[in-house]
Short mmCIF file of C-alpha atoms in Angstrom, two decimals:
data_model
loop_
_atom_site.label_atom_id
_atom_site.label_comp_id
_atom_site.label_asym_id
_atom_site.label_seq_id
_atom_site.Cartn_x
_atom_site.Cartn_y
_atom_site.Cartn_z
CA UNK A 1 -58.30 16.31 -25.73
CA UNK A 2 -55.63 18.97 -25.19
CA UNK A 3 -56.31 22.08 -23.10
CA UNK A 4 -58.40 24.60 -25.08
CA UNK A 5 -57.31 28.20 -24.38
CA UNK A 6 -59.43 31.29 -25.07
CA UNK A 7 -56.97 32.42 -27.76
CA UNK A 8 -53.93 31.00 -29.53
CA UNK A 9 -51.50 31.84 -32.35
CA UNK A 10 -51.47 30.01 -35.69
CA UNK A 11 -47.93 29.21 -36.89
CA UNK A 12 -47.21 27.11 -39.96
CA UNK A 13 -44.09 25.84 -41.75
CA UNK A 14 -44.00 28.82 -44.05
CA UNK A 15 -43.92 31.17 -41.10
CA UNK A 16 -40.98 29.28 -39.65
CA UNK A 17 -39.19 29.24 -42.98
CA UNK A 18 -39.64 32.97 -43.44
CA UNK A 19 -38.11 33.69 -39.97
CA UNK A 20 -35.18 31.32 -40.61
CA UNK A 21 -34.53 33.02 -43.95
CA UNK A 22 -34.34 36.38 -42.27
CA UNK A 23 -32.07 35.01 -39.49
CA UNK A 24 -29.66 34.02 -42.24
CA UNK A 25 -29.82 37.42 -43.91
CA UNK A 26 -27.73 40.55 -43.31
CA UNK A 27 -30.56 42.26 -41.35
CA UNK A 28 -32.00 41.20 -38.02
CA UNK A 29 -33.26 44.46 -36.64
CA UNK A 30 -34.58 47.44 -38.69
CA UNK A 31 -34.11 46.42 -42.30
CA UNK A 32 -36.09 45.78 -45.48
CA UNK A 33 -38.73 43.46 -43.89
CA UNK A 34 -39.89 46.30 -41.64
CA UNK A 35 -40.54 48.59 -44.65
CA UNK A 36 -42.26 45.79 -46.48
CA UNK A 37 -44.47 44.92 -43.47
CA UNK A 38 -45.41 48.61 -43.07
CA UNK A 39 -46.29 48.80 -46.79
CA UNK A 40 -48.50 45.66 -46.54
CA UNK A 41 -50.38 47.07 -43.51
CA UNK A 42 -51.04 50.30 -45.42
CA UNK A 43 -52.18 48.34 -48.42
CA UNK A 44 -54.53 46.23 -46.24
CA UNK A 45 -56.01 49.05 -44.13
CA UNK A 46 -55.99 51.77 -46.72
CA UNK A 47 -54.05 54.24 -44.61
CA UNK A 48 -51.28 56.33 -46.21
CA UNK A 49 -48.57 55.74 -43.58
CA UNK A 50 -47.54 53.09 -41.15
CA UNK A 51 -44.92 52.86 -38.43
CA UNK A 52 -44.12 49.38 -37.09
CA UNK A 53 -43.16 49.32 -33.37
CA UNK A 54 -42.11 46.87 -30.69
CA UNK A 55 -45.58 46.21 -29.25
CA UNK A 56 -49.13 47.56 -29.04
CA UNK A 57 -48.43 49.55 -25.91
CA UNK A 58 -45.54 51.29 -27.68
CA UNK A 59 -47.92 52.12 -30.49
CA UNK A 60 -50.35 53.76 -28.05
CA UNK A 61 -47.52 55.55 -26.27
CA UNK A 62 -46.10 57.11 -29.37
CA UNK A 63 -49.62 58.00 -30.61
CA UNK A 64 -50.21 59.84 -27.36
CA UNK A 65 -46.87 61.68 -27.45
CA UNK A 66 -47.53 62.71 -31.05
CA UNK A 67 -51.07 63.96 -30.49
CA UNK A 68 -51.45 65.13 -26.90
CA UNK A 69 -50.13 67.92 -24.73
CA UNK A 70 -49.66 67.82 -21.00
CA UNK A 71 -52.94 68.11 -19.04
CA UNK A 72 -55.11 67.45 -22.09
CA UNK A 73 -58.46 65.81 -21.19
CA UNK A 74 -59.17 62.56 -23.09
CA UNK A 75 -62.37 60.60 -23.25
CA UNK A 76 -61.80 56.87 -23.19
CA UNK A 77 -63.34 53.52 -22.23
CA UNK A 78 -62.96 51.65 -18.93
CA UNK A 79 -63.49 48.41 -20.89
CA UNK A 80 -60.04 47.80 -22.41
CA UNK A 81 -56.58 46.63 -21.53
CA UNK A 82 -54.66 48.93 -19.20
CA UNK A 83 -52.41 50.16 -22.01
CA UNK A 84 -55.14 52.33 -23.62
CA UNK A 85 -55.65 54.73 -20.74
CA UNK A 86 -52.10 54.28 -19.46
CA UNK A 87 -50.77 55.75 -22.71
CA UNK A 88 -52.73 58.93 -21.97
CA UNK A 89 -51.04 59.17 -18.58
CA UNK A 90 -47.60 58.56 -20.21
CA UNK A 91 -48.14 61.79 -22.09
CA UNK A 92 -49.05 63.72 -18.97
CA UNK A 93 -52.71 63.93 -20.05
CA UNK A 94 -55.86 62.99 -18.12
CA UNK A 95 -58.21 60.09 -18.98
CA UNK A 96 -61.93 60.60 -18.49
CA UNK A 97 -63.79 57.30 -18.42
CA UNK A 98 -67.06 57.12 -20.39
CA UNK A 99 -69.48 54.21 -20.04
CA UNK A 100 -69.89 51.56 -22.70
CA UNK A 101 -72.88 50.58 -24.84
CA UNK A 102 -74.45 47.14 -25.24
CA UNK A 103 -71.79 45.93 -27.61
CA UNK A 104 -68.90 46.71 -25.17
CA UNK A 105 -67.65 49.69 -27.14
CA UNK A 106 -67.43 53.16 -25.75
CA UNK A 107 -70.82 54.96 -25.97
CA UNK A 108 -70.19 57.78 -28.44
CA UNK A 109 -73.51 59.46 -27.54
CA UNK A 110 -72.31 59.79 -23.95
CA UNK A 111 -69.01 61.15 -25.35
CA UNK A 112 -71.00 63.92 -27.06
CA UNK A 113 -72.67 64.79 -23.76
CA UNK A 114 -69.21 65.10 -22.18
CA UNK A 115 -68.03 67.27 -25.04
CA UNK A 116 -71.03 69.53 -24.68
CA UNK A 117 -70.44 69.89 -20.98
CA UNK A 118 -66.70 70.53 -21.27
CA UNK A 119 -65.36 72.12 -24.48
CA UNK A 120 -61.81 71.86 -23.13
CA UNK A 121 -61.78 68.10 -23.89
CA UNK A 122 -59.13 67.48 -26.54
CA UNK A 123 -59.43 63.88 -27.70
CA UNK A 124 -61.31 60.60 -27.79
CA UNK A 125 -59.54 57.19 -27.57
CA UNK A 126 -62.00 54.70 -29.03
CA UNK A 127 -61.33 50.95 -28.72
CA UNK A 128 -62.90 48.60 -31.32
CA UNK A 129 -63.70 46.10 -28.57
CA UNK A 130 -63.59 42.34 -29.39
CA UNK A 131 -63.27 43.16 -33.09
CA UNK A 132 -66.47 45.21 -33.58
CA UNK A 133 -65.72 48.66 -34.97
CA UNK A 134 -67.15 51.67 -33.31
CA UNK A 135 -69.79 53.65 -35.30
CA UNK A 136 -67.77 55.58 -37.88
CA UNK A 137 -70.67 57.87 -38.74
CA UNK A 138 -70.79 59.04 -35.10
CA UNK A 139 -67.00 59.30 -34.91
CA UNK A 140 -67.01 61.60 -38.03
CA UNK A 141 -69.70 63.77 -36.44
CA UNK A 142 -67.76 64.24 -33.17
CA UNK A 143 -64.54 65.01 -34.96
CA UNK A 144 -66.03 67.59 -37.24
CA UNK A 145 -68.51 69.19 -34.78
CA UNK A 146 -66.13 69.49 -31.85
CA UNK A 147 -62.75 69.58 -33.63
CA UNK A 148 -61.20 66.91 -31.43
CA UNK A 149 -58.38 64.47 -31.95
CA UNK A 150 -59.21 60.80 -32.24
CA UNK A 151 -57.19 57.71 -31.73
CA UNK A 152 -58.73 54.33 -32.73
CA UNK A 153 -57.27 51.47 -30.71
CA UNK A 154 -57.57 48.67 -33.27
CA UNK A 155 -55.69 46.03 -31.22
CA UNK A 156 -58.78 43.74 -31.56
CA UNK A 157 -59.97 44.77 -35.03
CA UNK A 158 -57.42 44.14 -37.80
CA UNK A 159 -59.64 43.10 -40.72
CA UNK A 160 -62.86 44.58 -39.29
CA UNK A 161 -64.87 47.29 -40.84
CA UNK A 162 -67.88 49.56 -40.38
CA UNK A 163 -70.10 49.82 -43.46
CA UNK A 164 -67.01 49.22 -45.60
CA UNK A 165 -64.69 51.64 -43.66
CA UNK A 166 -61.72 49.44 -42.63
CA UNK A 167 -60.35 49.52 -39.16
CA UNK A 168 -57.00 51.30 -39.22
CA UNK A 169 -57.79 53.37 -42.35
CA UNK A 170 -57.98 56.57 -40.19
CA UNK A 171 -60.85 57.78 -42.28
CA UNK A 172 -62.21 59.75 -39.31
CA UNK A 173 -59.33 59.57 -36.93
CA UNK A 174 -55.81 61.02 -36.59
CA UNK A 175 -54.14 57.77 -35.64
CA UNK A 176 -54.95 54.05 -35.35
CA UNK A 177 -52.90 51.54 -33.39
CA UNK A 178 -52.48 47.77 -33.64
CA UNK A 179 -51.09 44.93 -31.55
CA UNK A 180 -49.56 41.71 -32.94
CA UNK A 181 -49.47 39.73 -29.66
CA UNK A 182 -49.86 35.99 -30.23
CA UNK A 183 -53.59 35.95 -29.48
CA UNK A 184 -54.30 38.64 -32.06
CA UNK A 185 -55.39 38.13 -35.71
CA UNK A 186 -51.80 37.99 -36.92
CA UNK A 187 -48.62 37.81 -34.77
CA UNK A 188 -45.13 39.04 -34.90
CA UNK A 189 -44.32 37.52 -31.48
CA UNK A 190 -44.69 40.86 -29.77
CA UNK A 191 -45.19 43.84 -32.06
CA UNK A 192 -47.45 46.70 -32.97
CA UNK A 193 -48.08 49.33 -35.52
CA UNK A 194 -49.43 52.88 -35.96
CA UNK A 195 -51.33 54.01 -39.05
CA UNK A 196 -52.11 57.66 -40.06
CA UNK A 197 -52.94 59.72 -43.07
CA UNK A 198 -50.93 62.69 -41.82
CA UNK A 199 -47.38 63.08 -43.16
CA UNK A 200 -46.52 65.40 -40.25
CA UNK A 201 -47.64 62.84 -37.65
CA UNK A 202 -45.88 60.03 -39.59
CA UNK A 203 -42.56 61.89 -39.54
CA UNK A 204 -42.96 62.62 -35.83
CA UNK A 205 -43.75 58.97 -35.09
CA UNK A 206 -40.68 57.80 -37.00
CA UNK A 207 -38.55 60.23 -34.93
CA UNK A 208 -40.06 59.08 -31.58
CA UNK A 209 -39.63 55.44 -32.48
CA UNK A 210 -35.87 55.77 -32.80
CA UNK A 211 -34.55 57.82 -29.86
CA UNK A 212 -35.70 61.10 -31.40
CA UNK A 213 -32.62 60.76 -33.64
CA UNK A 214 -32.04 61.98 -37.24
CA UNK A 215 -29.26 60.96 -39.62
CA UNK A 216 -29.31 62.22 -43.21
CA UNK A 217 -27.12 62.62 -46.28
CA UNK A 218 -26.10 66.19 -45.38
CA UNK A 219 -24.25 64.98 -42.25
CA UNK A 220 -20.81 63.44 -41.92
CA UNK A 221 -20.75 59.66 -42.06
CA UNK A 222 -20.62 59.31 -38.27
CA UNK A 223 -22.98 62.15 -37.37
CA UNK A 224 -26.57 62.02 -36.06
CA UNK A 225 -28.74 64.52 -34.23
CA UNK A 226 -31.14 63.87 -31.36
CA UNK A 227 -34.01 66.38 -31.93
CA UNK A 228 -36.65 64.94 -29.59
CA UNK A 229 -36.75 62.77 -26.51
CA UNK A 230 -37.56 59.50 -28.18
CA UNK A 231 -37.56 55.80 -27.41
CA UNK A 232 -36.16 52.52 -28.81
CA UNK A 233 -39.51 51.17 -29.97
CA UNK A 234 -38.23 49.57 -33.21
CA UNK A 235 -39.63 46.28 -34.47
CA UNK A 236 -37.14 43.69 -35.88
CA UNK A 237 -36.83 42.30 -39.39
CA UNK A 238 -37.24 38.85 -37.79
CA UNK A 239 -40.69 39.81 -36.38
CA UNK A 240 -41.71 41.48 -39.57
CA UNK A 241 -40.74 38.41 -41.61
CA UNK A 242 -43.23 36.45 -39.48
CA UNK A 243 -45.85 39.23 -39.78
CA UNK A 244 -45.50 39.30 -43.61
CA UNK A 245 -46.24 35.64 -43.91
CA UNK A 246 -49.06 35.92 -41.41
CA UNK A 247 -50.80 38.77 -43.20
CA UNK A 248 -51.05 36.59 -46.35
CA UNK A 249 -53.39 34.32 -44.32
CA UNK A 250 -55.25 37.14 -42.51
CA UNK A 251 -58.45 36.89 -44.63
CA UNK A 252 -58.46 33.09 -44.12
CA UNK A 253 -58.05 33.62 -40.39
CA UNK A 254 -60.98 36.06 -40.43
CA UNK A 255 -63.20 33.70 -42.39
CA UNK A 256 -62.61 30.98 -39.77
CA UNK A 257 -63.21 33.29 -36.87
CA UNK A 258 -66.54 34.39 -38.33
CA UNK A 259 -67.56 30.79 -38.95
CA UNK A 260 -66.78 29.97 -35.29
CA UNK A 261 -68.85 32.95 -34.17
CA UNK A 262 -71.78 31.82 -36.27
CA UNK A 263 -71.65 28.38 -34.70
CA UNK A 264 -71.62 29.86 -31.20
CA UNK A 265 -74.50 32.21 -32.07
CA UNK A 266 -76.51 29.24 -33.38
CA UNK A 267 -75.92 27.14 -30.33
CA UNK A 268 -76.83 29.82 -27.85
CA UNK A 269 -80.02 30.80 -29.71
CA UNK A 270 -81.18 27.19 -30.11
CA UNK A 271 -80.44 25.89 -26.56
CA UNK A 272 -81.90 28.47 -24.17
CA UNK A 273 -81.52 32.10 -23.02
CA UNK A 274 -79.10 31.27 -20.18
CA UNK A 275 -76.15 32.30 -22.35
CA UNK A 276 -76.29 35.15 -24.81
CA UNK A 277 -73.64 36.60 -27.15
CA UNK A 278 -72.47 40.11 -26.39
CA UNK A 279 -73.88 41.19 -29.77
CA UNK A 280 -75.69 39.46 -32.63
CA UNK A 281 -73.50 38.07 -35.42
CA UNK A 282 -71.79 40.88 -37.35
CA UNK A 283 -70.20 39.93 -40.63
CA UNK A 284 -67.91 43.07 -40.42
CA UNK A 285 -66.53 42.12 -36.98
CA UNK A 286 -63.13 40.55 -36.91
CA UNK A 287 -63.98 38.49 -33.79
CA UNK A 288 -60.75 38.81 -31.93
CA UNK A 289 -62.87 37.70 -28.92
CA UNK A 290 -66.17 35.89 -28.61
CA UNK A 291 -67.74 37.38 -25.49
CA UNK A 292 -70.88 35.96 -23.84
CA UNK A 293 -73.12 37.12 -21.02
CA UNK A 294 -74.54 35.03 -18.15
CA UNK A 295 -76.63 36.38 -15.26
CA UNK A 296 -74.70 34.74 -12.46
CA UNK A 297 -76.76 36.48 -9.84
CA UNK A 298 -79.72 34.25 -10.87
CA UNK A 299 -77.69 30.99 -10.74
CA UNK A 300 -76.49 28.71 -7.97
CA UNK A 301 -72.91 28.87 -9.33
CA UNK A 302 -70.66 31.90 -8.96
CA UNK A 303 -68.56 33.22 -11.76
CA UNK A 304 -65.38 32.14 -10.03
CA UNK A 305 -66.68 28.61 -9.44
CA UNK A 306 -67.75 28.49 -13.06
CA UNK A 307 -64.22 29.43 -14.27
CA UNK A 308 -62.62 26.84 -12.08
CA UNK A 309 -64.98 24.00 -13.23
CA UNK A 310 -64.45 24.92 -16.87
CA UNK A 311 -60.72 24.79 -16.34
CA UNK A 312 -61.12 21.30 -14.74
CA UNK A 313 -62.71 20.31 -18.03
CA UNK A 314 -59.69 21.62 -19.89
CA UNK A 315 -61.20 24.85 -21.16
CA UNK A 316 -59.57 28.25 -20.59
CA UNK A 317 -61.86 31.32 -20.25
CA UNK A 318 -60.94 34.94 -19.74
CA UNK A 319 -62.63 38.15 -18.67
CA UNK A 320 -62.12 41.10 -20.97
CA UNK A 321 -61.75 43.34 -18.95
CA UNK A 322 -61.58 44.39 -15.33
CA UNK A 323 -62.82 48.08 -15.51
CA UNK A 324 -59.65 50.18 -15.65
CA UNK A 325 -61.02 52.85 -13.36
CA UNK A 326 -61.41 50.26 -10.62
CA UNK A 327 -57.74 49.26 -10.63
CA UNK A 328 -55.74 50.18 -7.47
CA UNK A 329 -53.45 52.56 -9.32
CA UNK A 330 -56.35 54.49 -10.83
CA UNK A 331 -58.10 54.54 -7.50
CA UNK A 332 -55.04 56.32 -6.06
CA UNK A 333 -55.47 58.93 -8.77
CA UNK A 334 -59.04 59.57 -7.61
CA UNK A 335 -60.95 57.37 -10.02
CA UNK A 336 -63.60 54.71 -9.20
CA UNK A 337 -66.73 56.78 -8.74
CA UNK A 338 -67.45 57.39 -12.37
CA UNK A 339 -71.04 56.79 -13.53
CA UNK A 340 -70.52 53.67 -15.51
CA UNK A 341 -73.49 51.37 -14.77
CA UNK A 342 -73.24 49.44 -18.10
CA UNK A 343 -69.51 48.69 -17.50
CA UNK A 344 -70.18 47.56 -13.92
CA UNK A 345 -73.07 45.21 -15.05
CA UNK A 346 -71.02 44.01 -18.02
CA UNK A 347 -68.08 43.04 -15.77
CA UNK A 348 -70.34 40.93 -13.50
CA UNK A 349 -71.83 38.96 -16.39
CA UNK A 350 -69.28 38.48 -19.18
CA UNK A 351 -66.46 36.20 -20.08
CA UNK A 352 -64.63 35.25 -23.28
CA UNK A 353 -64.74 31.70 -24.61
CA UNK A 354 -62.26 29.97 -27.04
CA UNK A 355 -61.95 31.86 -30.34
CA UNK A 356 -59.01 31.35 -32.69
CA UNK A 357 -58.57 30.00 -36.27
CA UNK A 358 -57.12 26.66 -35.10
CA UNK A 359 -60.16 25.80 -33.01
CA UNK A 360 -61.48 22.55 -34.32
CA UNK A 361 -65.24 21.84 -34.76
CA UNK A 362 -65.18 19.00 -32.22
CA UNK A 363 -63.37 21.31 -29.69
CA UNK A 364 -65.98 24.03 -30.21
CA UNK A 365 -68.80 21.54 -29.68
CA UNK A 366 -67.07 20.38 -26.51
CA UNK A 367 -66.78 23.96 -25.24
CA UNK A 368 -70.52 24.54 -25.87
CA UNK A 369 -71.49 21.27 -24.22
CA UNK A 370 -69.26 21.84 -21.20
CA UNK A 371 -70.48 25.34 -20.74
CA UNK A 372 -74.12 24.32 -20.45
CA UNK A 373 -73.23 21.30 -18.27
CA UNK A 374 -71.40 23.45 -15.76
CA UNK A 375 -74.05 26.24 -15.73
CA UNK A 376 -76.94 23.80 -15.34
CA UNK A 377 -75.19 21.60 -12.75
#
């Protein structure tokens, strides 16, 4: 049996054909495929506007530049990839780390406590961790009651929803961001996108994506104006050709991910209580990750030993994530002493097991069998 990673892209012949067709066209960088991809993402999420960018970090960076001012205070989660809080720093603003709830998402009730204590807080960056959307009802309440800006980091949640509200629709947020890294629900190689329902924000994001540069019909043929300090965060037509073919299969991918999650849930419920899912099966989760909890402090085997033994069996696991506020760079900024007991406990216990549409049933059974063998050894 081949090595089984925790995540993997799904590329078929039509994907390859679409990319080759674009390679033979007149446009390789920003051309018609970019516009078409943006339109399809709007159509899928329900948002009015979309800006495709070079990667998920670029999406967060531009979102932060469009929304934040220098020294703004922003509530965010320590349980995410570095890019979420880094983007706040890129804009000269200050992340404030708030503990997570049982499902791995930022605790919005704790966010409200922070907002009550400090009315100068300007924004919340909420990550839909593992594919489970944050509570949109609570998000709406915070936005309306405290008049704050909200960014939804939807890198894990394309195709997810909360009581019918689709991730990326920006129903109760200013901006949503996506990543199309190979382990995500669809891939463009690298790539990302920003959705919003604000025309003003959309126009600013377009400007920032392309060097802050404007060129219009009133100008001479060679003229352009730089009106902002922008970046080259464009996504290519080649990438978008791949993304367009991938998005056709997105619902199929999601169906398979949810089927895999159900099988894992069933196995862990029936076998014993040694391994538990991060949260009970949620038909609205997009299951970018399948995260499980194990109380290693009650076992003979350490988490590190467990990882190594699973790798020896040809299975790749991962931890999502090392708490951001405990990273050396953030410690230098004065972080690390935040009151985040749930995050600290979560980090000690959790790991992500293989979850991707191409995972075969026999491979999943092997993962489950191996997991219990190693833990019970």
